[in-house]
Amino acid sequence: MTDTDQTKSWRSATRQVRAGLERTAFGETSEALFMTSGFVYDSAEQAERAFTGEEDHYVYSRYANPTLSIFENRLAAVEGAKYCKGTASGMAAVFAALAAHLKTGDRVVAAKALFGACYHVIHAILPRWGIQAEFVDGTDLDAWAKALSTPAQAVFLETPSNPALSIIDLAAVSALAHKAGALVIVDNAFASTVLQHPLELGADVVTYSATKHIDGQGRSLGGAILSNNEEYLENTVAPFLRQTGPALSPYNAWILLKGLETIELRVQRQCDNALQIAQFLSTQDAIEEVIYPGLESHPQHHLAMKQMSGKGGTIIAFNVKGGKEGAFKIMNGLQIIDISNNLGDVKSLITHPATTTHQKMTPAEQLDAGIRSGTIRLSVGIEDVRDLIDDLSQAST
Ligand SMILES: *Cc1c(COP(=O)(O)O)cnc(C)c1O
C-alpha cells in the first residue's frame, strides 16, 4: 500500500508534486537521488533480518531503491492505484505485465492496433512459450465478445492506439474480459495519467512507457506497472521483476519523478496545441484525412471525450496525398518540428510509422493498425502553437 491518508485527500495536481516525498535528515527540498546499487547493515544479524523481511531495510537496487520508491509511490498516488513497480523501459513493463502472469496453454486476446514492439511480444514471443494470441479490431465490441466467448487469461490493449488513435471502450471491454476470466492490461502511454485512469473504468493493470509523457523532456527511458490487485502486482509481478532484472536506474527514476511534477501543465498545453493543429490540418489541401480524438470527425469522438477527461490527447495522425513520397516531402520541409520516433515530448516530433516504429509489420498488419503509406504521426509539444502551425503550413504547401 502506497497511499497515505494524507495523500488520499489531495487533488491530482498536488499529488503530482508531493505524493511519496520522503525527506532525509538533511531536509532537502528536491527528492534525494540515492545513486547506489547496494546497502549496508549494522550487523550480520540485521542483514539476515533484511533478507527474511523481518526488518524493513533496502537490500539491493535490483529489488528496490529509495529514489525509485518515491517515484513508484508518487505515480501510484497520481494514478489512484494501490501498487506500482517501476521498470527500465515501457517495453520492460509491458513484457513483465504479460509474462509474469501467463503460462503455457494460456490465451491472450489483444487489440490489433498496437505499438510495434507490443504487437511483437504478443504475436511472436509469447507463442514460442505456448501462449496463444488472438487479435481483434479493438473498436468492435462484437469482435471482443466473440473472441472472449472462450476463456482467456489476459486482454491487452492501447487506447488511443499508436499511431492511428483508435479509441477502445475500456468499461465495455473490461466487463467482457472479466466474464471470460481475463486480466485486463491497458497500455496507457498515449493518454497518460493526466487524461485517463483505466483502473477506474474496470481495467486491472495499467502499464506506462514513462519515457513518453512522464519524462516528457526526452531524457530518460522508464516504465511502470500499476494495479490494485495485490496478488498480481506484489506476489506475481514483483518477484518476476526482482529475479529477471529490468530495474529502473535510480537516476532515471529521479528524472521521471521531476517529470511527474509538471506532467499536468505539459499535457494540458500539448492537448490545447494539438486541437488547434488538428483543426488547421483539416483545412489543408495536401492532407486527405486528419485523425484526432478531439475532432468531431473522429469515429469514436464521443467515447474519447468521455474516457479521456474531455481532451483529445497530445498526438495527431494524418494521411497525406501522395503516399510515402508525399509524407517524406512534408516531414523534410519542416523547420521547427523534429523528425523523431519518440513522443509525448515538450518538443513537437513527427514520424512516419510505416517506415520506422511499425516497420516490422507486414503491409496487411500495418493496415490493420490503421497505418498507410501516407500516414504521419505528430506528437505535439508545448511550443507556441502559432509557430507550429506556420511550420506545418510552409511544409505542406
Ligand atoms: C513507446 C511505447 C512503448 C514502449 O516504451 P519504451 O519506453 O520505449 O520501452 C509501449 N507502448 C506504447 C503505446 C508506446 O508508445
Short mmCIF file of C-alpha atoms and ligand atoms in Angstrom, two decimals:
data_model
loop_
_atom_site.label_atom_id
_atom_site.label_comp_id
_atom_site.label_asym_id
_atom_site.label_seq_id
_atom_site.Cartn_x
_atom_site.Cartn_y
_atom_site.Cartn_z
CA MET A 1 0.00 0.00 0.00
CA THR A 2 1.42 3.30 -1.02
CA ASP A 3 -1.31 5.86 -0.35
CA THR A 4 -1.08 7.57 2.99
CA ASP A 5 -4.25 9.04 4.45
CA GLN A 6 -2.90 12.49 3.75
CA THR A 7 -2.19 12.00 0.05
CA LYS A 8 -5.63 10.42 -0.40
CA SER A 9 -7.33 13.74 0.31
CA TRP A 10 -5.03 15.63 -2.05
CA ARG A 11 -6.16 16.53 -5.53
CA SER A 12 -4.27 15.29 -8.54
CA ALA A 13 -2.07 18.37 -9.17
CA THR A 14 -0.89 18.28 -5.55
CA ARG A 15 -0.13 14.57 -5.68
CA GLN A 16 1.98 15.07 -8.81
CA VAL A 17 4.27 17.42 -6.93
CA ARG A 18 4.25 15.99 -3.42
CA ALA A 19 2.99 12.42 -3.10
CA GLY A 20 5.52 9.89 -1.88
CA LEU A 21 8.02 12.54 -0.82
CA GLU A 22 10.37 11.25 1.87
CA ARG A 23 13.00 13.69 3.01
CA THR A 24 16.28 12.63 4.57
CA ALA A 25 17.64 14.20 7.78
CA PHE A 26 19.18 16.97 5.64
CA GLY A 27 15.76 18.41 4.81
CA GLU A 28 16.44 18.78 1.08
CA THR A 29 13.72 20.49 -1.00
CA SER A 30 14.07 18.26 -4.03
CA GLU A 31 13.93 14.49 -3.66
CA ALA A 32 17.27 12.85 -2.84
CA LEU A 33 18.93 10.79 -5.52
CA PHE A 34 20.22 7.54 -3.99
CA MET A 35 22.73 6.56 -6.65
CA THR A 36 23.68 3.28 -5.02
CA SER A 37 23.43 -0.33 -6.08
CA GLY A 38 23.60 -1.82 -2.58
CA PHE A 39 23.04 -1.03 1.10
CA VAL A 40 24.99 -1.77 4.28
CA TYR A 41 23.89 -3.25 7.59
CA ASP A 42 24.85 -2.56 11.21
CA SER A 43 25.38 -6.25 11.84
CA ALA A 44 25.21 -9.66 10.23
CA GLU A 45 22.01 -10.20 12.18
CA GLN A 46 20.46 -7.11 10.62
CA ALA A 47 21.43 -8.34 7.13
CA GLU A 48 19.74 -11.63 7.92
CA ARG A 49 16.58 -9.85 9.12
CA ALA A 50 16.57 -7.65 6.00
CA PHE A 51 16.63 -10.74 3.79
CA THR A 52 13.93 -12.61 5.71
CA GLY A 53 11.81 -9.46 5.57
CA GLU A 54 11.56 -9.21 9.39
CA GLU A 55 13.17 -5.79 9.18
CA ASP A 56 12.31 -3.12 6.63
CA HIS A 57 15.71 -2.36 5.10
CA TYR A 58 16.73 -1.82 1.49
CA VAL A 59 18.93 -4.68 0.30
CA TYR A 60 19.77 -4.15 -3.36
CA SER A 61 18.65 -1.72 -6.07
CA ARG A 62 17.50 -4.51 -8.38
CA TYR A 63 14.82 -5.11 -5.71
CA ALA A 64 14.16 -1.59 -4.50
CA ASN A 65 15.84 1.78 -4.01
CA PRO A 66 14.65 4.82 -2.02
CA THR A 67 14.52 7.14 -5.06
CA LEU A 68 12.68 4.50 -7.05
CA SER A 69 10.24 4.05 -4.14
CA ILE A 70 9.40 7.76 -4.16
CA PHE A 71 8.74 7.57 -7.90
CA GLU A 72 6.56 4.46 -7.52
CA ASN A 73 4.62 5.91 -4.60
CA ARG A 74 4.04 9.20 -6.39
CA LEU A 75 2.90 7.60 -9.64
CA ALA A 76 0.60 5.23 -7.69
CA ALA A 77 -0.97 8.22 -5.91
CA VAL A 78 -1.40 10.13 -9.18
CA GLU A 79 -2.92 7.13 -10.96
CA GLY A 80 -5.12 6.17 -8.00
CA ALA A 81 -3.54 2.69 -7.79
CA LYS A 82 -2.55 0.82 -4.65
CA TYR A 83 0.60 -0.73 -6.10
CA CYS A 84 3.25 0.41 -8.59
CA LYS A 85 6.51 -1.05 -9.84
CA GLY A 86 8.98 0.94 -11.93
CA THR A 87 10.81 -0.74 -14.81
CA ALA A 88 13.74 0.14 -17.07
CA SER A 89 11.52 0.96 -20.06
CA GLY A 90 7.94 0.83 -21.24
CA MET A 91 8.57 -2.44 -23.04
CA ALA A 92 10.02 -3.98 -19.87
CA ALA A 93 6.71 -3.03 -18.20
CA VAL A 94 4.55 -4.48 -20.99
CA PHE A 95 6.58 -7.68 -21.21
CA ALA A 96 6.67 -8.26 -17.44
CA ALA A 97 2.96 -7.44 -17.06
CA LEU A 98 2.17 -10.27 -19.50
CA ALA A 99 4.99 -12.76 -18.92
CA ALA A 100 4.74 -12.78 -15.12
CA HIS A 101 1.04 -13.67 -15.34
CA LEU A 102 0.83 -16.10 -18.28
CA LYS A 103 1.91 -19.70 -18.73
CA THR A 104 1.90 -22.37 -21.44
CA GLY A 105 -1.63 -23.11 -22.64
CA ASP A 106 -2.96 -19.66 -21.73
CA ARG A 107 -4.70 -17.39 -24.19
CA VAL A 108 -4.36 -13.63 -24.77
CA VAL A 109 -6.90 -11.54 -26.65
CA ALA A 110 -5.44 -8.25 -27.86
CA ALA A 111 -6.44 -5.28 -29.96
CA LYS A 112 -4.88 -5.31 -33.44
CA ALA A 113 -3.81 -1.69 -33.33
CA LEU A 114 -0.76 -1.83 -31.08
CA PHE A 115 2.67 -0.23 -30.81
CA GLY A 116 5.03 -2.35 -32.96
CA ALA A 117 7.01 -3.83 -30.04
CA CYS A 118 3.86 -4.65 -28.04
CA TYR A 119 2.50 -6.47 -31.08
CA HIS A 120 5.79 -8.36 -31.47
CA VAL A 121 5.73 -9.55 -27.84
CA ILE A 122 2.20 -10.94 -28.15
CA HIS A 123 2.41 -12.14 -31.75
CA ALA A 124 5.95 -13.56 -31.90
CA ILE A 125 7.47 -14.05 -28.42
CA LEU A 126 4.67 -15.36 -26.20
CA PRO A 127 3.54 -18.02 -28.74
CA ARG A 128 7.04 -19.56 -28.57
CA TRP A 129 6.15 -20.45 -24.99
CA GLY A 130 2.80 -21.94 -25.95
CA ILE A 131 0.74 -18.84 -25.17
CA GLN A 132 -1.93 -18.41 -27.80
CA ALA A 133 -2.76 -14.95 -29.18
CA GLU A 134 -5.89 -13.69 -30.88
CA PHE A 135 -6.15 -10.17 -32.28
CA VAL A 136 -9.40 -8.26 -32.74
CA ASP A 137 -10.47 -4.88 -34.07
CA GLY A 138 -10.41 -3.03 -30.76
CA THR A 139 -13.23 -0.68 -31.72
CA ASP A 140 -15.63 -3.58 -32.49
CA LEU A 141 -17.36 -4.76 -29.30
CA ASP A 142 -18.91 -7.73 -31.13
CA ALA A 143 -15.43 -8.88 -32.11
CA TRP A 144 -14.30 -8.67 -28.46
CA ALA A 145 -17.42 -10.55 -27.34
CA LYS A 146 -16.80 -13.30 -29.88
CA ALA A 147 -13.11 -13.67 -29.02
CA LEU A 148 -13.95 -13.63 -25.31
CA SER A 149 -16.68 -16.25 -25.61
CA THR A 150 -13.85 -18.74 -25.00
CA PRO A 151 -11.89 -18.41 -21.74
CA ALA A 152 -8.80 -16.18 -21.81
CA GLN A 153 -6.23 -15.25 -19.19
CA ALA A 154 -5.32 -11.78 -20.42
CA VAL A 155 -6.66 -8.94 -22.53
CA PHE A 156 -4.16 -6.39 -23.77
CA LEU A 157 -4.94 -3.06 -25.43
CA GLU A 158 -3.86 0.51 -26.03
CA THR A 159 -6.31 3.39 -26.21
CA PRO A 160 -5.72 5.67 -28.03
CA SER A 161 -3.71 3.26 -30.17
CA ASN A 162 -0.29 4.00 -31.60
CA PRO A 163 -0.31 5.56 -34.18
CA ALA A 164 -3.85 5.55 -35.61
CA LEU A 165 -5.59 6.76 -32.41
CA SER A 166 -8.47 4.33 -32.35
CA ILE A 167 -10.39 4.51 -29.08
CA ILE A 168 -11.45 1.38 -27.22
CA ASP A 169 -14.33 1.33 -24.75
CA LEU A 170 -12.46 0.41 -21.55
CA ALA A 171 -15.53 -0.24 -19.41
CA ALA A 172 -17.25 -2.45 -22.00
CA VAL A 173 -14.15 -4.48 -22.90
CA SER A 174 -13.24 -4.91 -19.21
CA ALA A 175 -16.70 -6.32 -18.46
CA LEU A 176 -16.45 -8.81 -21.36
CA ALA A 177 -12.90 -9.77 -20.36
CA HIS A 178 -13.83 -10.42 -16.74
CA LYS A 179 -16.63 -12.77 -17.81
CA ALA A 180 -14.01 -14.74 -19.78
CA GLY A 181 -11.72 -14.84 -16.73
CA ALA A 182 -9.12 -12.50 -18.22
CA LEU A 183 -6.98 -9.88 -16.53
CA VAL A 184 -7.27 -6.57 -18.41
CA ILE A 185 -3.92 -4.90 -19.10
CA VAL A 186 -4.05 -1.39 -20.59
CA ASP A 187 -1.01 0.33 -22.09
CA ASN A 188 -1.88 3.92 -21.15
CA ALA A 189 1.16 5.57 -22.74
CA PHE A 190 -0.81 7.71 -25.20
CA ALA A 191 -3.49 9.10 -22.90
CA SER A 192 -1.12 9.44 -19.93
CA THR A 193 -2.16 9.58 -16.32
CA VAL A 194 -3.38 13.14 -16.86
CA LEU A 195 -6.22 12.19 -19.22
CA GLN A 196 -7.25 8.63 -18.44
CA HIS A 197 -7.37 6.31 -15.42
CA PRO A 198 -8.17 2.81 -16.79
CA LEU A 199 -8.39 1.22 -13.32
CA GLU A 200 -11.43 3.41 -12.57
CA LEU A 201 -13.08 2.09 -15.75
CA GLY A 202 -12.63 -1.58 -14.87
CA ALA A 203 -9.12 -2.45 -16.08
CA ASP A 204 -6.93 -4.50 -13.72
CA VAL A 205 -3.47 -3.36 -14.76
CA VAL A 206 -2.02 -0.19 -16.30
CA THR A 207 1.39 -0.02 -17.94
CA TYR A 208 3.32 3.09 -18.86
CA SER A 209 6.21 3.95 -21.04
CA ALA A 210 7.43 6.65 -18.66
CA THR A 211 9.81 7.63 -21.46
CA LYS A 212 6.87 9.42 -23.03
CA HIS A 213 4.70 11.93 -21.12
CA ILE A 214 6.08 11.18 -17.65
CA ASP A 215 9.61 12.26 -18.54
CA GLY A 216 8.26 14.41 -21.34
CA GLN A 217 11.62 16.02 -21.98
CA GLY A 218 13.42 13.34 -23.94
CA ARG A 219 15.97 12.45 -21.26
CA SER A 220 15.35 9.00 -19.97
CA LEU A 221 13.77 5.63 -20.62
CA GLY A 222 11.49 4.18 -17.99
CA GLY A 223 8.29 2.30 -17.41
CA ALA A 224 5.79 1.29 -14.74
CA ILE A 225 3.16 -1.31 -13.94
CA LEU A 226 0.24 -0.31 -11.70
CA SER A 227 -2.62 -2.29 -10.20
CA ASN A 228 -4.93 -2.58 -7.20
CA ASN A 229 -4.58 -6.36 -7.33
CA GLU A 230 -2.11 -7.31 -4.59
CA GLU A 231 -1.83 -10.95 -5.65
CA TYR A 232 -0.94 -9.90 -9.17
CA LEU A 233 1.42 -6.99 -8.55
CA GLU A 234 3.08 -7.81 -5.23
CA ASN A 235 3.13 -11.62 -5.41
CA THR A 236 3.44 -12.25 -9.15
CA VAL A 237 4.95 -9.26 -10.97
CA ALA A 238 7.29 -8.05 -8.20
CA PRO A 239 9.16 -11.38 -7.80
CA PHE A 240 9.34 -11.69 -11.60
CA LEU A 241 10.98 -8.26 -11.82
CA ARG A 242 13.34 -8.99 -8.93
CA GLN A 243 14.57 -12.24 -10.44
CA THR A 244 14.73 -11.15 -14.09
CA GLY A 245 16.23 -7.71 -13.52
CA PRO A 246 14.63 -4.96 -15.67
CA ALA A 247 15.25 -2.50 -12.82
CA LEU A 248 14.82 1.24 -13.29
CA SER A 249 18.04 3.12 -12.55
CA PRO A 250 17.75 5.44 -9.51
CA TYR A 251 18.96 8.29 -11.71
CA ASN A 252 16.24 7.69 -14.29
CA ALA A 253 13.66 7.28 -11.51
CA TRP A 254 14.70 10.70 -10.19
CA ILE A 255 14.32 12.29 -13.64
CA LEU A 256 10.88 10.71 -14.03
CA LEU A 257 9.92 11.98 -10.58
CA LYS A 258 10.77 15.50 -11.70
CA GLY A 259 8.76 14.85 -14.85
CA LEU A 260 5.67 13.92 -12.82
CA GLU A 261 5.79 17.33 -11.10
CA THR A 262 4.99 19.15 -14.35
CA ILE A 263 3.08 16.48 -16.29
CA GLU A 264 -0.33 18.09 -15.99
CA LEU A 265 0.85 21.51 -17.16
CA ARG A 266 2.67 19.99 -20.09
CA VAL A 267 -0.05 17.60 -21.19
CA GLN A 268 -2.81 20.22 -20.94
CA ARG A 269 -0.79 22.62 -23.09
CA GLN A 270 0.08 19.85 -25.54
CA CYS A 271 -3.62 18.92 -25.85
CA ASP A 272 -4.63 22.53 -26.42
CA ASN A 273 -1.95 22.90 -29.11
CA ALA A 274 -2.89 19.55 -30.68
CA LEU A 275 -6.56 20.50 -31.06
CA GLN A 276 -5.66 23.74 -32.83
CA ILE A 277 -3.19 21.96 -35.10
CA ALA A 278 -5.70 19.20 -35.93
CA GLN A 279 -8.25 21.87 -36.87
CA PHE A 280 -5.66 23.61 -39.03
CA LEU A 281 -4.55 20.39 -40.78
CA SER A 282 -8.19 19.58 -41.59
CA THR A 283 -8.26 22.67 -43.81
CA GLN A 284 -5.12 21.77 -45.82
CA ASP A 285 -5.39 20.52 -49.40
CA ALA A 286 -2.33 18.26 -49.21
CA ILE A 287 -3.94 16.33 -46.34
CA GLU A 288 -6.56 13.70 -47.05
CA GLU A 289 -7.61 12.83 -43.53
CA VAL A 290 -6.86 14.04 -40.01
CA ILE A 291 -7.33 11.57 -37.18
CA TYR A 292 -7.58 13.25 -33.80
CA PRO A 293 -9.89 12.07 -31.00
CA GLY A 294 -10.71 15.68 -30.15
CA LEU A 295 -12.25 16.34 -33.59
CA GLU A 296 -15.91 15.51 -34.15
CA SER A 297 -14.86 13.75 -37.36
CA HIS A 298 -13.09 11.05 -35.28
CA PRO A 299 -15.25 7.88 -35.36
CA GLN A 300 -15.09 7.46 -31.56
CA HIS A 301 -15.08 11.15 -30.67
CA HIS A 302 -17.82 10.88 -28.03
CA LEU A 303 -16.26 7.86 -26.35
CA ALA A 304 -12.87 9.63 -26.35
CA MET A 305 -14.33 12.73 -24.70
CA LYS A 306 -15.98 10.59 -22.02
CA GLN A 307 -12.95 8.41 -21.35
CA MET A 308 -10.17 10.99 -21.67
CA SER A 309 -11.22 13.88 -19.44
CA GLY A 310 -12.75 15.76 -22.37
CA LYS A 311 -9.44 16.11 -24.21
CA GLY A 312 -8.24 14.63 -27.49
CA GLY A 313 -4.69 13.89 -26.39
CA THR A 314 -1.25 15.06 -27.48
CA ILE A 315 -0.90 13.04 -30.69
CA ILE A 316 -2.40 13.59 -34.14
CA ALA A 317 -2.29 11.16 -37.05
CA PHE A 318 -2.89 12.33 -40.61
CA ASN A 319 -2.84 10.87 -44.07
CA VAL A 320 -1.24 12.93 -46.79
CA LYS A 321 -1.78 12.71 -50.52
CA GLY A 322 1.00 11.00 -52.47
CA GLY A 323 1.75 8.16 -50.02
CA LYS A 324 5.26 7.78 -48.65
CA GLU A 325 6.69 10.36 -51.04
CA GLY A 326 4.12 12.96 -50.03
CA ALA A 327 4.72 12.20 -46.35
CA PHE A 328 8.51 12.46 -46.65
CA LYS A 329 8.18 15.76 -48.54
CA ILE A 330 6.22 17.37 -45.71
CA MET A 331 8.48 15.96 -43.00
CA ASN A 332 11.66 17.08 -44.77
CA GLY A 333 10.20 20.56 -45.24
CA LEU A 334 9.71 21.20 -41.52
CA GLN A 335 11.99 23.69 -39.82
CA ILE A 336 10.84 23.56 -36.20
CA ILE A 337 9.18 20.17 -35.72
CA ASP A 338 11.81 17.43 -35.45
CA ILE A 339 11.73 14.10 -37.25
CA SER A 340 11.89 11.64 -34.36
CA ASN A 341 10.11 8.46 -33.32
CA ASN A 342 9.73 9.48 -29.67
CA LEU A 343 6.50 11.07 -28.45
CA GLY A 344 4.96 12.89 -25.51
CA ASP A 345 7.87 15.35 -25.50
CA VAL A 346 7.78 19.12 -24.93
CA LYS A 347 9.33 19.38 -28.39
CA SER A 348 6.99 18.59 -31.28
CA LEU A 349 8.11 15.40 -33.02
CA ILE A 350 6.96 13.86 -36.27
CA THR A 351 7.35 10.33 -37.57
CA HIS A 352 6.38 8.11 -40.49
CA PRO A 353 5.21 4.91 -38.75
CA ALA A 354 5.24 2.63 -41.82
CA THR A 355 8.99 3.04 -42.28
CA THR A 356 10.04 3.42 -38.61
CA THR A 357 8.08 2.45 -35.47
CA HIS A 358 5.88 -0.08 -37.26
CA GLN A 359 8.32 -1.13 -39.99
CA LYS A 360 8.48 -4.76 -38.80
CA MET A 361 4.78 -5.29 -39.53
CA THR A 362 3.69 -6.68 -42.89
CA PRO A 363 1.66 -4.27 -45.08
CA ALA A 364 -1.52 -6.18 -44.08
CA GLU A 365 -0.67 -5.88 -40.38
CA GLN A 366 0.07 -2.20 -40.88
CA LEU A 367 -3.34 -1.68 -42.45
CA ASP A 368 -4.94 -3.47 -39.50
CA ALA A 369 -3.16 -1.00 -37.22
CA GLY A 370 -4.52 1.87 -39.34
CA ILE A 371 -1.17 2.67 -40.96
CA ARG A 372 -0.99 3.59 -44.62
CA SER A 373 1.99 4.67 -46.71
CA GLY A 374 0.94 8.31 -46.32
CA THR A 375 0.26 8.17 -42.56
CA ILE A 376 2.18 10.63 -40.41
CA ARG A 377 2.14 10.75 -36.61
CA LEU A 378 2.67 14.10 -34.95
CA SER A 379 3.40 14.35 -31.24
CA VAL A 380 2.57 17.92 -30.32
CA GLY A 381 4.85 19.79 -27.91
CA ILE A 382 4.47 22.91 -25.81
CA GLU A 383 5.93 25.42 -28.27
CA ASP A 384 3.81 28.42 -29.31
CA VAL A 385 1.11 26.83 -31.43
CA ARG A 386 1.29 29.68 -33.96
CA ASP A 387 4.89 28.74 -34.78
CA LEU A 388 3.94 25.09 -35.16
CA ILE A 389 1.06 25.93 -37.49
CA ASP A 390 3.33 28.21 -39.54
CA ASP A 391 5.88 25.40 -39.79
CA LEU A 392 3.30 22.83 -40.94
CA SER A 393 1.78 25.37 -43.30
CA GLN A 394 5.05 26.15 -45.11
CA ALA A 395 5.97 22.45 -45.29
CA SER A 396 2.64 21.30 -46.74
CA THR A 397 2.27 23.88 -49.50
C1 LIG B 1 6.83 3.89 -26.63
C2 LIG B 1 5.76 2.95 -26.31
C3 LIG B 1 6.04 1.75 -25.65
C4 LIG B 1 7.44 1.34 -25.29
O1 LIG B 1 8.05 2.15 -24.35
P1 LIG B 1 9.66 2.28 -24.20
O2 LIG B 1 9.81 3.15 -23.03
O3 LIG B 1 10.16 2.84 -25.48
O4 LIG B 1 10.16 0.90 -23.99
C5 LIG B 1 4.99 0.90 -25.37
N1 LIG B 1 3.72 1.22 -25.72
C6 LIG B 1 3.41 2.37 -26.35
C7 LIG B 1 1.99 2.66 -26.68
C8 LIG B 1 4.41 3.28 -26.67
O5 LIG B 1 4.10 4.42 -27.30
#
